[in-house]
XYZ file of C-alpha atoms in Angstrom:
333
model
C 44.526 92.320 79.951
C 46.697 95.387 80.939
C 49.870 94.315 82.175
C 51.604 95.554 85.453
C 51.145 94.220 88.985
C 47.533 94.762 89.478
C 46.018 91.612 91.373
C 46.313 90.473 94.602
C 45.697 86.610 96.101
C 43.619 86.444 99.285
C 43.809 83.183 100.963
C 41.946 81.709 104.040
C 43.469 78.828 105.891
C 40.694 76.902 107.823
C 40.842 73.740 109.643
C 38.903 72.067 106.974
C 39.342 74.193 103.746
C 41.714 76.211 102.137
C 40.163 79.020 100.142
C 42.098 81.265 97.694
C 40.748 84.280 95.419
C 42.453 86.375 92.864
C 41.077 90.050 93.510
C 41.225 93.164 91.200
C 42.069 96.637 92.549
C 38.620 97.508 93.153
C 38.097 94.425 95.257
C 36.229 92.239 92.875
C 36.929 88.393 92.895
C 38.081 87.431 89.426
C 38.395 83.617 90.127
C 38.624 81.436 93.219
C 39.856 78.001 94.329
C 39.092 75.597 96.914
C 40.674 72.599 98.501
C 40.524 70.625 101.812
C 43.087 71.225 104.176
C 43.750 67.586 105.480
C 45.207 69.014 108.327
C 45.971 65.297 109.614
C 48.837 64.877 107.035
C 50.890 67.552 108.681
C 52.182 70.990 107.902
C 54.144 70.271 104.855
C 51.426 68.501 103.130
C 48.900 71.611 103.965
C 51.532 74.003 102.629
C 51.828 72.181 99.545
C 48.111 72.272 99.043
C 48.133 76.142 99.964
C 50.521 76.406 97.011
C 48.589 74.533 94.777
C 45.234 76.446 95.954
C 46.786 79.662 95.007
C 47.971 78.387 91.470
C 44.708 76.941 90.838
C 43.120 80.331 91.422
C 45.513 82.382 89.230
C 45.003 79.869 86.596
C 41.408 80.204 86.608
C 41.783 84.043 86.551
C 43.926 83.726 83.472
C 46.386 86.193 85.053
C 50.133 86.015 84.821
C 52.189 85.868 87.868
C 54.051 88.878 87.050
C 50.760 90.784 87.513
C 50.453 89.675 91.037
C 51.243 92.333 93.460
C 51.413 89.657 96.470
C 49.315 87.511 98.605
C 47.603 87.925 102.002
C 46.922 84.877 104.145
C 44.349 84.772 106.999
C 45.302 81.732 109.291
C 44.256 80.829 112.864
C 46.485 82.383 115.599
C 48.434 82.718 117.186
C 50.980 84.139 114.582
C 53.144 86.757 114.031
C 52.594 88.988 110.864
C 56.002 90.570 110.977
C 57.831 87.145 110.441
C 55.341 85.080 108.933
C 55.663 82.579 111.764
C 52.366 80.502 112.880
C 52.478 79.215 116.397
C 50.347 76.146 117.545
C 47.086 76.845 115.928
C 44.285 74.874 117.700
C 43.009 73.224 114.311
C 46.155 72.498 112.817
C 47.706 69.675 114.757
C 51.538 69.202 114.497
C 52.393 72.839 113.590
C 54.973 74.447 115.903
C 56.543 77.723 114.930
C 56.087 76.984 111.279
C 57.423 80.018 109.183
C 54.363 79.745 107.010
C 54.997 83.050 105.165
C 58.465 82.513 103.972
C 57.570 79.222 102.590
C 54.629 80.470 100.790
C 56.580 83.471 99.414
C 59.468 81.175 97.963
C 57.141 78.641 96.496
C 55.170 81.206 94.850
C 57.498 83.951 93.752
C 55.521 86.706 95.326
C 55.446 88.491 98.808
C 53.230 87.010 101.164
C 51.538 88.835 104.068
C 49.987 87.183 107.316
C 47.219 87.873 109.709
C 44.953 86.541 111.943
C 42.043 85.193 109.929
C 39.333 86.971 111.930
C 41.112 90.078 111.834
C 40.972 90.000 108.126
C 37.398 89.087 107.925
C 36.866 92.194 109.770
C 39.126 94.187 107.620
C 37.237 92.869 104.455
C 34.033 94.035 105.892
C 35.291 97.214 106.759
C 36.714 98.042 103.233
C 34.202 96.108 101.200
C 31.342 95.075 103.131
C 28.915 96.419 105.834
C 31.540 98.596 107.175
C 32.518 100.696 104.273
C 32.769 104.349 105.389
C 33.409 103.992 109.149
C 36.168 105.174 111.079
C 36.044 102.715 114.080
C 34.332 99.379 113.652
C 34.590 96.274 115.750
C 33.868 92.716 114.044
C 32.272 89.852 115.907
C 32.096 86.447 114.091
C 30.077 83.714 115.992
C 30.657 80.028 114.761
C 32.352 77.210 115.975
C 34.280 79.599 118.231
C 33.891 83.538 118.613
C 36.342 85.757 117.041
C 36.689 89.369 116.565
C 38.677 92.179 115.180
C 39.133 95.924 115.561
C 39.317 98.793 112.988
C 40.446 102.034 114.747
C 40.681 105.282 113.014
C 40.227 103.445 109.899
C 43.101 100.885 110.397
C 43.427 97.352 111.519
C 44.567 97.527 115.093
C 46.351 94.112 115.700
C 47.841 95.321 119.172
C 51.302 95.337 120.466
C 51.566 91.641 120.778
C 49.366 91.180 117.729
C 46.729 89.568 120.078
C 43.843 92.580 119.964
C 40.507 91.572 119.031
C 40.131 88.472 121.014
C 36.573 89.204 121.882
C 35.759 85.364 122.332
C 38.047 85.367 125.286
C 36.847 88.143 127.291
C 35.683 86.725 130.644
C 31.799 87.224 131.078
C 31.130 84.570 133.751
C 34.268 83.868 135.877
C 32.853 80.574 137.179
C 31.369 79.413 134.011
C 31.893 76.747 131.801
C 35.488 75.877 130.667
C 36.621 77.181 127.281
C 38.607 75.481 124.642
C 41.465 77.995 125.583
C 41.835 76.058 129.389
C 40.130 79.462 131.019
C 36.539 79.683 132.402
C 33.692 81.986 131.558
C 35.072 83.016 128.153
C 32.200 84.399 125.655
C 33.157 81.338 123.321
C 32.332 78.923 126.107
C 28.854 80.781 126.535
C 27.863 81.887 123.105
C 29.638 79.878 120.305
C 27.943 77.270 118.585
C 30.136 74.639 120.124
C 28.690 76.207 123.385
C 25.021 76.421 122.197
C 25.187 72.712 120.851
C 26.602 71.633 124.454
C 23.817 73.367 126.238
C 20.999 71.975 123.908
C 22.675 68.293 124.363
C 22.738 68.901 128.295
C 19.245 69.874 128.335
C 17.932 67.176 126.286
C 20.200 64.641 128.335
C 18.225 66.002 131.127
C 14.803 65.087 129.648
C 13.721 68.203 128.043
C 11.664 67.814 124.813
C 13.149 68.974 121.810
C 12.981 68.731 117.997
C 16.745 68.654 117.627
C 17.358 64.776 118.072
C 14.791 64.245 114.906
C 16.453 67.042 112.895
C 19.860 65.678 113.510
C 18.695 62.470 112.129
C 17.781 64.347 108.894
C 21.030 66.110 108.754
C 23.460 64.136 110.503
C 25.017 66.844 112.636
C 23.738 70.045 114.496
C 24.551 72.847 112.219
C 23.766 76.534 112.456
C 21.185 75.974 109.875
C 19.277 73.281 111.987
C 19.393 75.685 114.663
C 17.618 78.122 112.790
C 14.972 75.105 111.439
C 14.481 74.206 115.210
C 13.848 77.770 116.380
C 11.592 78.744 113.654
C 9.465 75.804 114.537
C 9.034 76.927 118.003
C 11.573 74.571 119.697
C 11.717 75.777 123.549
C 15.165 74.255 124.467
C 16.718 76.097 121.268
C 14.986 79.224 121.966
C 16.007 79.361 125.600
C 19.832 78.311 124.942
C 20.011 80.884 121.931
C 18.342 83.448 124.294
C 21.120 82.806 126.841
C 23.743 83.076 124.210
C 22.159 86.330 122.686
C 22.286 87.926 126.231
C 25.972 87.264 126.827
C 26.684 88.601 123.072
C 24.557 91.639 124.191
C 26.639 92.260 127.218
C 29.933 91.836 125.395
C 28.838 94.450 122.830
C 27.816 96.910 125.439
C 31.246 96.529 127.102
C 32.876 96.963 123.758
C 31.033 100.162 123.112
C 31.749 101.270 126.715
C 35.266 100.829 125.974
C 35.678 101.893 122.331
C 32.471 103.765 121.405
C 32.686 102.495 117.784
C 30.388 103.640 114.783
C 29.571 100.328 114.218
C 29.418 96.466 115.304
C 29.438 93.833 112.500
C 28.300 90.657 113.306
C 29.281 87.679 111.214
C 29.915 83.685 111.170
C 27.863 80.802 110.696
C 25.291 81.413 113.377
C 24.604 85.079 112.261
C 24.219 84.047 108.534
C 21.941 81.281 109.496
C 19.722 83.294 112.073
C 19.870 86.758 110.655
C 17.800 89.570 112.352
C 15.996 87.175 114.715
C 19.567 86.557 116.089
C 20.768 90.124 116.008
C 17.895 92.011 117.455
C 17.744 90.544 120.965
C 21.720 91.279 121.048
C 21.000 94.827 120.134
C 18.251 95.075 122.774
C 20.566 93.938 125.694
C 23.558 96.053 124.492
C 21.601 99.234 124.377
C 20.505 98.510 128.095
C 23.788 98.610 129.318
C 25.362 101.426 127.333
C 26.806 103.797 129.853
C 26.134 106.699 127.334
C 22.489 106.395 126.436
C 22.225 109.735 124.589
C 22.465 108.627 120.964
C 22.384 105.003 121.696
C 20.770 104.277 118.354
C 23.581 105.618 116.325
C 25.741 103.005 117.290
C 24.958 100.594 114.424
C 24.847 96.613 115.218
C 24.490 95.059 111.625
C 24.973 91.644 109.995
C 28.239 91.028 107.815
C 27.609 91.070 103.986
C 30.602 89.186 102.400
C 29.884 85.745 103.926
C 32.544 83.259 103.200
C 34.275 85.727 101.265
C 35.062 88.292 103.941
C 38.412 86.437 104.921
C 39.938 86.144 101.418
C 38.968 89.669 100.455
C 40.359 90.979 103.699
C 43.622 89.183 102.974
C 43.744 90.695 99.490
C 43.193 94.349 100.727
C 45.878 93.511 103.397
C 48.281 92.459 100.610
C 47.781 95.427 98.554
C 48.132 97.699 101.471
C 51.404 96.102 102.524
C 52.807 96.239 98.930
C 51.896 99.785 98.402
C 53.322 100.794 101.820
C 56.382 98.643 101.203
C 56.816 99.021 97.184
C 60.387 97.461 97.243
C 59.128 94.360 98.926
C 56.334 93.993 96.475
C 58.932 94.582 93.378
C 61.518 92.429 94.727
């Protein structure tokens, strides 16, 4: 294998799992490793598991650490990419201004670059996935919550306070349900899988007939795949609740297009992966109805993400390479 610093590591830190991948200069995953986060054990234990996950991935790739240019880490916000400090992430209890980037860099001996996890999922899709070739692209990821990212003029835009792209917390219904952030009427409180599950359970508790209780007995919990199964079997409650979520996502998409006029909106996350085109098409229809500029409305592409669970680690690896190339003294230190 050719010597020289050629590889980057991408890592995605989630509330339930840590995924790391060694990535080639052309964006190919050479090897990957995954461990459970075990967030309940506290920050120190999680950081040790992050270090071990990275080491496992490098061992599997049969790559020398001297050939690693750097590591990018996608983590739930809020965080400061410049200092590598992560602040009070909602799915990581006990974290309070943890200098995660410096800790990881010292433990692994390579530069470590940090960014919001959904921003990196968007970057991954832009460089290596559905958004290749676009200059202006927005990512919307619908899962347990709703996250987003912005690519403007070919670059990830994190904003003045590193808080841009929080599409899940755009207010679409001022008197709507309370969001996990404490505000009312956020898109996340209206169209995330958590919101969809809440509304389905409320309908069932009110006496509506649904296949969901029967399917939950089979699966043990309400998943995106279960929603897809219920919808395809004609469940009226699921169809109604999903239809309402799609409408709100369509309104959000129209608002984004009216503000930024991007070439493409990429939709990802577990709900989109499970439901595919039958979930996306109603969003497109609603969005186009609310475009202020109707001429050329069909030129704004609204498509499904293509990288799946690897969007985050690939985006993190891309960021690490970009940062190391922009700051060669850091990468060679």
